[in-house]
Amino acid sequence: MPKIAVQSTTKRVKVTLACIVCRKKKVKCDGIQPSCSRCQSIGNCCEYSEPPKKRGPPKGYVEVIESRAHRIESLLEKQQQQSIIIKESYKPLNSLLYLITSLVEHGSHGIVYDFLIKENPRKQDNLWTDNFFIHFNSIFPVLSRPQFILDELNPLLNLAVLLLGCRLENNDYDQQQEKILYQQFFLSLELSNLNDLSTLQAIVIMCWYTFIAGDMAKCHSLRHQLAQLILDLNFTFESDDIHLNEMKRRIYWVSFVIDQIISTCTGTKKFITNQYLFKWPQLEDNQLFVNQQATLQVNSFHQLILLANIMADLSNSHNINKLESNLTEWLLQLPSHLDYSRLTPIAKFYRILYYTVQIMINNNTNGLNSNSICTNAANSIIHISEQMIDLGQHKYLHNLFFSSLTLATSVHIDKQDKSSLYNSISVIKKLNSSLLSCVHFDLLLDQFLIDSPLLQFDLLTQSTWADNFDNQTIDSSTTTCSPASYITPTHSPSSCLKEDMSFDFISDQQFFSLL
């Protein structure tokens, strides 16, 4: 019978402490005490060092950790409270602005935040550049076209001009190319020289782009960066270079005007003030460069600076009578080329801004007179906008979408003015400048109206919008007004500007088919 080998089942013992000799020679040691096997076999004196004691935390260490933990918790709680305060302080004057921009900020429908960089599109560059200079720069002259041609090699400025021109075109088919330009701009901004004036001009343009696009979070960040750069570059210092001085003046005052408009409309902090008494821009493009057509854009812009100063006083003064007086005086002193009777798009643009500030002054004031002023001003904004749409001047109005058009519509909703609501809804649907697509914007607006208390009765009775107006008559005696009503804040020219008071209506079936 064969013998079966029995394997040793002795478990290897893990050595936790080797002797000094084995440790120095870097050989294995079985750790047997008082003498390990290796030392015993060669006759060495085997010695062991004292086993290390398990060390606890140093004295007071636990208290330090607990103190740090409490401090971190306190800082996180404070930061959370500040974010809540900032969010609550962002209460724009109109509910539609808050509704639309809150969706844009969260990247609704994947609008801005998830796309890849591709080759810069060149097909629509000329169209978008023309849009920028005709419909934005003619009002906010931050650039001169000859200068832009010379500085076209600056990629950041070129991207900013193309982006704003694309947004003013407001074509859903261009959305993918706009996204590409958008990401290219902010990647380029990180690599740009921020001490360069053309980079500063690009940031000014992008402040306005993000505002009319409804991306208020990015707009707020850019405005803060812009204000800091203006301080760092010491704009109050002027050199012997006339052209450089003029560009610095334009940058500063366009930044000031844009900051006042955005902060007043959104209820956020003003970053740029006029406390430095910086000189106004004085020279038109034809005075800076040869072979340029004579314009009055800088002269017109002076009036916008004056209006921005009134807007700056809105948050500092509670004297409504004084504010209204200043606003009326501003309107009376407009130069002749900005008179409303000229029917130029810039003159209409300024008149809409007048009514916008009028609403801002009276919107938070109780009383029938203030309600009437707001309603009449809102009606005037919508009527002038309808005129501009009919004349193909709608691209100018994209600049006023959030500052004026949504404000007028919100007034009609807040004051429960059903007779004007349909017109204002129709106008803002045509002029949507936000990053929301037309389809999503229309659905959002229709749902907002359905949820509005103003329409609850109509929805319960399943009546049509037209039914609300069938029995309404207009007294011709109430539609006449004197020429003074064009300029006094207590009247509106909307009634005497309109040739008729007819409305186009949609049925409930048409309205709900959009949902």
Coordinates of C-alpha atoms in Angstrom, one line a residue:
M1 CA 0.0 0.0 0.0
P2 CA 1.6 3.3 -1.1
K3 CA 2.3 5.9 1.5
I4 CA 0.4 9.2 1.1
A5 CA 2.5 12.3 1.7
V6 CA 1.0 14.5 4.3
Q7 CA 1.4 18.2 3.6
S8 CA 2.2 20.5 6.3
T9 CA -0.8 22.7 7.2
T10 CA 1.4 25.1 9.3
K11 CA 0.3 28.6 8.6
R12 CA 3.0 31.1 7.9
V13 CA 3.3 33.6 10.7
K14 CA 3.5 37.3 9.7
V15 CA 6.5 38.9 11.1
T16 CA 5.7 42.3 12.5
L17 CA 9.2 43.1 13.9
A18 CA 12.6 42.0 12.4
C19 CA 15.8 42.0 14.4
I20 CA 18.3 44.8 14.0
V21 CA 20.9 42.6 12.1
C22 CA 18.4 41.2 9.6
R23 CA 16.9 44.6 9.1
K24 CA 20.3 46.2 8.3
K25 CA 21.2 43.3 5.9
K26 CA 17.7 43.5 4.4
V27 CA 17.1 39.8 4.7
K28 CA 14.1 37.9 5.9
C29 CA 13.8 37.4 9.6
D30 CA 11.5 34.9 11.4
G31 CA 11.2 37.3 14.4
I32 CA 11.8 34.6 17.0
Q33 CA 12.9 36.0 20.3
P34 CA 15.3 36.3 22.1
S35 CA 17.3 35.2 19.0
C36 CA 16.1 34.7 15.4
S37 CA 17.0 31.5 13.5
R38 CA 19.5 33.3 11.2
C39 CA 21.4 35.0 14.0
Q40 CA 21.4 31.7 16.0
S41 CA 22.8 29.7 13.0
I42 CA 25.7 32.1 12.4
G43 CA 26.4 32.9 16.1
N44 CA 25.5 36.6 16.0
C45 CA 24.1 38.4 18.9
C46 CA 20.5 39.0 18.1
E47 CA 18.9 42.2 19.2
Y48 CA 15.5 43.7 18.8
S49 CA 14.6 47.4 19.0
E50 CA 11.7 48.6 21.1
P51 CA 8.4 47.9 19.3
P52 CA 6.8 51.2 18.1
K53 CA 3.9 52.3 20.2
K54 CA 0.6 53.1 18.6
R55 CA 0.4 56.9 18.5
G56 CA -2.9 58.6 18.8
P57 CA -3.6 62.1 17.6
P58 CA -1.5 64.9 19.1
K59 CA -2.9 66.8 22.0
G60 CA -5.7 69.2 20.9
Y61 CA -5.9 67.6 17.4
V62 CA -9.5 66.5 17.7
E63 CA -10.5 69.9 18.9
V64 CA -8.7 71.5 15.8
I65 CA -10.5 69.2 13.4
E66 CA -13.9 69.9 15.1
S67 CA -13.2 73.6 14.9
R68 CA -12.3 73.4 11.2
A69 CA -15.5 71.3 10.5
H70 CA -17.6 73.9 12.3
R71 CA -15.9 76.7 10.3
I72 CA -16.5 74.9 7.0
E73 CA -20.2 74.3 7.9
S74 CA -20.5 78.0 8.8
L75 CA -18.9 79.2 5.5
L76 CA -21.1 76.8 3.5
E77 CA -24.2 78.0 5.3
K78 CA -23.2 81.6 4.8
Q79 CA -22.5 81.0 1.1
Q80 CA -25.9 79.3 0.7
Q81 CA -27.6 82.2 2.4
Q82 CA -25.8 84.7 0.1
S83 CA -26.8 82.7 -3.0
I84 CA -30.4 82.7 -1.8
I85 CA -30.2 86.5 -1.2
I86 CA -28.7 87.0 -4.7
K87 CA -31.4 84.8 -6.2
E88 CA -34.2 86.6 -4.4
S89 CA -32.7 90.0 -5.2
Y90 CA -32.9 89.1 -8.9
K91 CA -36.5 90.3 -9.2
P92 CA -36.9 92.0 -12.5
L93 CA -39.7 94.6 -13.0
N94 CA -41.7 92.2 -15.2
S95 CA -42.7 88.6 -14.7
L96 CA -42.1 87.6 -18.3
L97 CA -38.5 88.6 -18.1
Y98 CA -38.0 86.5 -15.0
L99 CA -39.8 83.5 -16.5
I100 CA -37.9 83.5 -19.8
T101 CA -34.5 84.1 -18.5
S102 CA -34.8 81.5 -15.7
L103 CA -35.2 78.9 -18.4
V104 CA -32.3 80.2 -20.5
E105 CA -30.0 80.2 -17.4
H106 CA -30.7 76.6 -16.8
G107 CA -29.7 75.7 -20.3
S108 CA -33.3 74.8 -21.3
H109 CA -33.4 72.6 -24.5
G110 CA -29.6 72.4 -24.5
I111 CA -29.2 75.9 -25.8
V112 CA -25.7 77.1 -24.9
Y113 CA -23.9 74.6 -22.8
D114 CA -23.4 71.3 -24.6
F115 CA -21.8 71.5 -28.1
L116 CA -18.5 70.9 -29.8
I117 CA -16.2 73.4 -31.5
K118 CA -16.3 73.2 -35.2
E119 CA -14.9 75.3 -38.0
N120 CA -15.9 78.9 -37.8
P121 CA -18.8 79.5 -40.3
R122 CA -18.1 82.3 -42.8
K123 CA -21.3 82.2 -44.9
Q124 CA -23.3 84.8 -43.0
D125 CA -20.4 86.9 -41.8
N126 CA -21.2 90.0 -43.9
L127 CA -24.9 89.9 -43.0
W128 CA -24.2 89.6 -39.3
T129 CA -21.6 92.3 -39.4
D130 CA -24.1 94.7 -41.2
N131 CA -26.7 93.8 -38.6
F132 CA -24.3 94.8 -35.8
F133 CA -23.4 98.2 -37.2
I134 CA -26.8 99.1 -38.5
H135 CA -29.0 97.9 -35.7
F136 CA -26.8 98.1 -32.6
N137 CA -23.7 100.3 -33.2
S138 CA -25.8 103.1 -34.6
I139 CA -27.4 103.4 -31.2
F140 CA -24.5 102.3 -28.9
P141 CA -21.4 103.5 -30.9
V142 CA -18.8 101.4 -29.1
L143 CA -17.0 100.8 -32.5
S144 CA -16.3 102.7 -35.6
R145 CA -16.5 100.6 -38.7
P146 CA -13.1 101.7 -40.1
Q147 CA -11.5 100.7 -36.8
F148 CA -13.2 97.3 -37.0
I149 CA -11.8 96.7 -40.4
L150 CA -8.4 97.5 -39.2
D151 CA -8.8 95.4 -36.0
E152 CA -10.6 92.5 -37.7
L153 CA -7.6 90.4 -37.0
N154 CA -8.5 90.5 -33.3
P155 CA -10.5 87.2 -33.1
L156 CA -12.3 88.1 -29.9
L157 CA -13.8 91.4 -31.3
N158 CA -14.7 89.7 -34.5
L159 CA -16.5 86.9 -32.7
A160 CA -18.4 89.4 -30.5
V161 CA -19.6 91.4 -33.5
L162 CA -20.7 88.2 -35.4
L163 CA -22.5 86.9 -32.3
L164 CA -24.5 90.0 -31.7
G165 CA -25.3 90.4 -35.4
C166 CA -26.4 86.8 -35.5
R167 CA -28.7 87.3 -32.5
L168 CA -30.2 90.4 -34.1
E169 CA -30.9 88.3 -37.2
N170 CA -32.7 85.8 -34.9
N171 CA -32.9 83.0 -37.3
D172 CA -33.4 79.5 -35.8
Y173 CA -31.5 78.0 -38.7
D174 CA -28.3 79.8 -37.5
Q175 CA -28.6 78.5 -33.9
Q176 CA -25.9 75.8 -34.3
Q177 CA -23.4 78.2 -35.8
E178 CA -24.2 80.7 -33.1
K179 CA -23.4 78.1 -30.5
I180 CA -20.1 77.4 -32.1
L181 CA -19.2 81.1 -32.1
Y182 CA -20.3 81.4 -28.5
Q183 CA -18.0 78.7 -27.2
Q184 CA -15.1 80.0 -29.3
F185 CA -15.6 83.5 -27.8
F186 CA -15.3 82.4 -24.2
L187 CA -12.4 80.0 -24.9
S188 CA -10.6 82.9 -26.7
L189 CA -11.4 85.3 -23.9
E190 CA -9.4 83.1 -21.4
L191 CA -6.4 83.4 -23.7
S192 CA -6.7 87.1 -24.6
N193 CA -4.8 90.2 -23.4
L194 CA -7.4 91.9 -21.2
N195 CA -5.4 95.2 -21.4
D196 CA -6.3 95.6 -25.0
L197 CA -9.0 98.1 -25.9
S198 CA -10.5 95.9 -28.6
T199 CA -10.9 93.1 -26.0
L200 CA -12.7 95.5 -23.8
Q201 CA -15.0 96.5 -26.7
A202 CA -15.7 92.8 -27.3
I203 CA -16.8 92.3 -23.6
V204 CA -19.1 95.4 -23.9
I205 CA -20.7 93.9 -26.9
M206 CA -21.1 90.5 -25.2
C207 CA -22.7 92.1 -22.2
W208 CA -25.5 93.2 -24.5
Y209 CA -25.6 90.0 -26.4
T210 CA -26.1 87.9 -23.3
F211 CA -28.8 90.4 -22.1
I212 CA -31.0 90.2 -25.2
A213 CA -30.3 86.5 -25.4
G214 CA -31.7 86.1 -21.9
D215 CA -28.6 84.6 -20.3
M216 CA -28.6 86.8 -17.3
A217 CA -26.1 84.8 -15.3
K218 CA -23.4 85.2 -17.9
C219 CA -24.4 88.8 -18.5
H220 CA -23.9 89.6 -14.7
S221 CA -20.5 88.0 -14.8
L222 CA -19.4 89.9 -17.9
R223 CA -20.7 93.2 -16.5
H224 CA -18.7 92.7 -13.3
Q225 CA -15.5 91.8 -15.3
L226 CA -16.1 94.9 -17.5
A227 CA -16.3 97.2 -14.6
Q228 CA -13.2 95.8 -13.0
L229 CA -11.2 96.2 -16.3
I230 CA -12.3 99.8 -16.7
L231 CA -11.0 100.6 -13.2
D232 CA -7.7 98.7 -13.9
L233 CA -7.1 100.5 -17.2
N234 CA -7.5 103.9 -15.7
F235 CA -9.8 105.4 -18.3
T236 CA -9.6 108.8 -16.7
F237 CA -6.1 109.3 -18.0
E238 CA -6.0 110.7 -21.6
S239 CA -3.1 110.8 -23.9
D240 CA -2.2 113.0 -27.0
D241 CA -3.8 110.4 -29.3
I242 CA -7.2 111.9 -30.3
H243 CA -8.4 108.6 -31.8
L244 CA -7.4 106.6 -28.7
N245 CA -9.1 109.1 -26.3
E246 CA -12.3 109.0 -28.4
M247 CA -12.4 105.2 -28.4
K248 CA -11.9 105.1 -24.6
R249 CA -14.7 107.6 -24.1
R250 CA -17.0 105.5 -26.3
I251 CA -16.2 102.3 -24.4
Y252 CA -16.7 103.9 -21.0
W253 CA -20.0 105.6 -21.8
V254 CA -21.5 102.7 -23.8
S255 CA -20.6 100.5 -20.8
F256 CA -22.2 102.9 -18.5
V257 CA -25.5 103.2 -20.5
I258 CA -25.7 99.4 -21.0
D259 CA -25.0 98.8 -17.3
Q260 CA -27.8 101.2 -16.3
I261 CA -30.3 99.6 -18.7
I262 CA -29.6 96.1 -17.7
S263 CA -29.4 96.7 -13.9
T264 CA -32.6 98.7 -13.9
C265 CA -34.5 96.1 -16.0
T266 CA -33.3 93.1 -14.0
G267 CA -33.2 94.7 -10.6
T268 CA -29.5 93.8 -10.1
K269 CA -26.5 95.7 -8.9
K270 CA -25.1 98.6 -11.0
F271 CA -21.4 98.1 -11.6
I272 CA -20.5 101.3 -13.4
T273 CA -21.2 104.8 -12.2
N274 CA -20.7 108.3 -13.6
Q275 CA -18.9 109.5 -10.5
Y276 CA -15.6 109.9 -12.4
L277 CA -17.0 112.7 -14.5
F278 CA -15.4 111.1 -17.6
K279 CA -15.6 113.2 -20.7
W280 CA -18.3 112.3 -23.2
P281 CA -17.4 111.1 -26.7
Q282 CA -17.5 114.0 -29.2
L283 CA -16.3 112.9 -32.6
E284 CA -18.3 111.1 -35.3
D285 CA -16.7 108.5 -37.5
N286 CA -16.4 111.0 -40.4
Q287 CA -14.3 113.2 -38.0
L288 CA -12.1 110.3 -37.0
F289 CA -11.5 108.8 -40.4
V290 CA -11.5 110.1 -43.9
N291 CA -14.0 109.2 -46.6
Q292 CA -16.7 108.4 -44.1
Q293 CA -20.3 109.3 -44.4
A294 CA -21.5 112.0 -42.0
T295 CA -23.7 110.6 -39.2
L296 CA -25.2 111.8 -36.0
Q297 CA -24.8 108.6 -33.9
V298 CA -22.5 110.2 -31.3
N299 CA -24.8 113.2 -31.0
S300 CA -27.8 110.9 -30.5
F301 CA -25.9 108.8 -28.0
H302 CA -25.5 111.9 -25.8
Q303 CA -29.3 111.7 -25.3
L304 CA -29.0 108.1 -24.3
I305 CA -26.4 109.0 -21.6
L306 CA -28.8 111.6 -20.2
L307 CA -31.6 109.0 -20.1
A308 CA -29.2 106.5 -18.4
N309 CA -28.5 109.1 -15.7
I310 CA -32.3 109.3 -15.0
M311 CA -32.4 105.5 -14.8
A312 CA -29.4 105.6 -12.4
D313 CA -31.5 108.0 -10.2
L314 CA -34.4 105.5 -10.0
S315 CA -32.7 103.4 -7.3
N316 CA -31.5 106.5 -5.4
S317 CA -34.5 108.8 -5.5
H318 CA -38.1 108.2 -4.3
N319 CA -39.3 111.6 -5.5
I320 CA -41.5 110.5 -8.4
N321 CA -42.5 114.0 -9.3
K322 CA -38.8 115.0 -9.8
L323 CA -38.1 111.9 -11.8
E324 CA -41.1 112.5 -14.1
S325 CA -40.0 116.1 -14.5
N326 CA -36.5 115.1 -15.5
L327 CA -37.9 112.6 -17.9
T328 CA -40.2 115.1 -19.5
E329 CA -37.4 117.6 -19.8
W330 CA -35.3 115.0 -21.5
L331 CA -38.0 114.3 -24.0
L332 CA -38.6 118.1 -24.7
Q333 CA -34.9 118.7 -25.3
L334 CA -34.3 115.9 -27.8
P335 CA -32.6 117.3 -31.0
S336 CA -34.7 117.7 -34.1
H337 CA -33.4 114.6 -35.8
L338 CA -34.8 112.5 -33.0
D339 CA -38.2 114.0 -33.1
Y340 CA -40.9 111.3 -33.4
S341 CA -42.5 113.0 -36.4
R342 CA -39.4 112.1 -38.4
L343 CA -40.5 108.5 -38.2
T344 CA -36.9 107.2 -38.3
P345 CA -36.2 103.9 -36.5
I346 CA -33.8 105.6 -34.1
A347 CA -36.4 108.2 -33.1
K348 CA -38.9 105.5 -32.5
F349 CA -36.3 103.5 -30.5
Y350 CA -35.8 106.5 -28.2
R351 CA -39.5 107.0 -27.8
I352 CA -39.9 103.4 -26.7
L353 CA -37.2 103.9 -24.1
Y354 CA -39.0 107.0 -22.9
Y355 CA -42.2 105.0 -22.2
T356 CA -40.1 102.3 -20.7
V357 CA -38.6 104.6 -18.1
Q358 CA -42.0 106.1 -17.5
I359 CA -43.3 102.6 -16.6
M360 CA -40.3 102.1 -14.3
I361 CA -41.0 105.3 -12.5
N362 CA -44.7 104.6 -11.9
N363 CA -44.8 100.8 -11.8
N364 CA -44.3 100.4 -8.0
T365 CA -46.6 103.3 -7.2
N366 CA -50.2 102.8 -6.0
G367 CA -53.0 104.9 -7.4
L368 CA -55.2 105.1 -10.4
N369 CA -53.1 107.8 -12.0
S370 CA -50.0 105.6 -11.9
N371 CA -51.9 102.6 -13.2
S372 CA -53.2 104.7 -16.1
I373 CA -49.7 106.1 -16.9
C374 CA -48.3 102.5 -17.0
T375 CA -51.1 101.2 -19.1
N376 CA -50.9 104.0 -21.6
A377 CA -47.1 103.8 -21.8
A378 CA -47.3 100.0 -22.4
N379 CA -49.9 100.6 -25.2
S380 CA -47.6 103.1 -26.8
I381 CA -44.6 100.8 -26.7
I382 CA -46.6 98.0 -28.4
H383 CA -48.1 100.3 -31.0
I384 CA -44.7 101.8 -32.0
S385 CA -43.3 98.3 -32.2
E386 CA -46.2 97.2 -34.5
Q387 CA -45.4 100.2 -36.7
M388 CA -41.7 99.2 -36.9
I389 CA -42.5 95.6 -37.7
D390 CA -44.7 96.7 -40.5
L391 CA -41.9 98.9 -41.9
G392 CA -39.3 96.1 -41.7
Q393 CA -37.5 97.8 -38.8
H394 CA -38.0 94.8 -36.4
K395 CA -34.2 94.1 -35.9
Y396 CA -33.9 97.4 -33.9
L397 CA -36.6 96.0 -31.6
H398 CA -34.6 92.9 -30.6
N399 CA -32.5 95.3 -28.6
L400 CA -35.6 96.2 -26.6
F401 CA -37.1 92.8 -26.2
F402 CA -36.4 92.3 -22.5
S403 CA -36.1 96.0 -21.5
S404 CA -39.3 97.2 -23.0
L405 CA -41.5 94.7 -24.9
T406 CA -41.8 92.1 -22.1
L407 CA -42.2 94.9 -19.6
A408 CA -45.2 96.3 -21.6
T409 CA -46.7 92.9 -21.9
S410 CA -46.3 92.3 -18.1
V411 CA -48.1 95.6 -17.5
H412 CA -51.0 94.4 -19.6
I413 CA -51.1 91.2 -17.6
D414 CA -50.7 92.8 -14.2
K415 CA -53.2 95.6 -14.8
Q416 CA -55.6 93.0 -16.4
D417 CA -55.9 95.0 -19.6
K418 CA -57.4 92.3 -21.9
S419 CA -58.0 94.8 -24.7
S420 CA -54.3 95.3 -25.2
L421 CA -52.9 91.9 -24.1
Y422 CA -53.4 90.1 -27.4
N423 CA -51.5 92.8 -29.4
S424 CA -48.6 92.7 -26.9
I425 CA -48.5 88.9 -27.0
S426 CA -48.5 88.9 -30.7
V427 CA -45.6 91.4 -30.8
I428 CA -43.3 89.6 -28.4
K429 CA -43.9 86.3 -30.2
K430 CA -42.7 87.9 -33.4
L431 CA -39.7 89.6 -31.7
N432 CA -38.4 86.9 -29.4
S433 CA -34.7 87.5 -29.1
S434 CA -34.0 85.0 -26.4
L435 CA -32.0 81.8 -26.9
L436 CA -35.3 79.8 -26.7
S437 CA -36.4 78.7 -30.1
C438 CA -39.6 80.2 -31.5
V439 CA -41.5 76.9 -31.0
H440 CA -40.4 76.6 -27.3
F441 CA -40.9 80.3 -26.7
D442 CA -44.5 80.2 -28.1
L443 CA -45.4 77.1 -26.0
L444 CA -43.9 78.7 -22.9
L445 CA -45.9 81.9 -23.4
D446 CA -49.1 80.1 -24.1
Q447 CA -48.8 78.0 -21.0
F448 CA -48.0 81.1 -19.0
L449 CA -51.2 82.8 -20.2
I450 CA -53.3 79.7 -19.4
D451 CA -51.9 79.8 -15.9
S452 CA -52.5 83.5 -15.5
P453 CA -55.5 84.5 -13.3
L454 CA -56.4 87.0 -16.0
L455 CA -57.6 84.2 -18.3
Q456 CA -59.1 81.8 -15.8
F457 CA -62.6 83.0 -16.4
D458 CA -62.2 82.6 -20.2
L459 CA -60.8 79.1 -19.8
L460 CA -63.7 78.0 -17.5
T461 CA -66.3 79.3 -19.9
Q462 CA -64.5 78.1 -23.0
S463 CA -65.0 81.5 -24.7
T464 CA -62.8 82.8 -27.5
W465 CA -60.6 85.8 -27.2
A466 CA -62.7 87.5 -29.8
D467 CA -65.8 87.1 -27.6
N468 CA -64.2 89.3 -25.0
F469 CA -64.1 92.2 -27.4
D470 CA -67.3 91.7 -29.5
N471 CA -69.4 94.0 -27.4
Q472 CA -66.7 96.6 -26.7
T473 CA -67.1 100.0 -28.3
I474 CA -64.7 102.9 -28.4
D475 CA -65.7 106.4 -27.6
S476 CA -64.1 108.7 -30.2
S477 CA -64.1 111.5 -27.7
T478 CA -61.5 109.6 -25.6
T479 CA -59.1 109.1 -28.5
T480 CA -58.4 112.7 -29.1
C481 CA -55.5 114.4 -27.5
S482 CA -53.4 117.5 -27.8
P483 CA -49.9 117.6 -29.0
A484 CA -48.7 118.0 -25.4
S485 CA -49.7 114.4 -24.8
Y486 CA -46.7 113.4 -26.9
I487 CA -44.4 114.7 -24.2
T488 CA -46.2 114.7 -20.9
P489 CA -45.8 111.7 -18.6
T490 CA -49.5 111.6 -17.7
H491 CA -50.6 111.0 -21.3
S492 CA -49.8 108.6 -24.0
P493 CA -49.7 109.3 -27.8
S494 CA -50.9 105.7 -28.5
S495 CA -54.5 106.7 -29.0
C496 CA -53.8 109.5 -31.4
L497 CA -51.0 107.7 -33.2
K498 CA -53.3 104.8 -34.1
E499 CA -55.3 105.1 -37.2
D500 CA -57.8 102.5 -36.1
M501 CA -58.4 100.3 -33.1
S502 CA -59.1 97.0 -34.9
F503 CA -57.8 93.7 -33.5
D504 CA -57.1 90.3 -35.1
F505 CA -58.3 87.4 -33.0
I506 CA -57.6 83.7 -32.7
S507 CA -60.1 81.2 -31.4
D508 CA -59.5 78.9 -28.5
Q509 CA -59.0 76.0 -30.9
Q510 CA -56.1 77.9 -32.6
F511 CA -54.7 79.0 -29.2
F512 CA -54.7 75.5 -27.7
S513 CA -53.4 73.9 -30.8
L514 CA -50.0 75.5 -30.0
L515 CA -49.8 73.6 -26.6

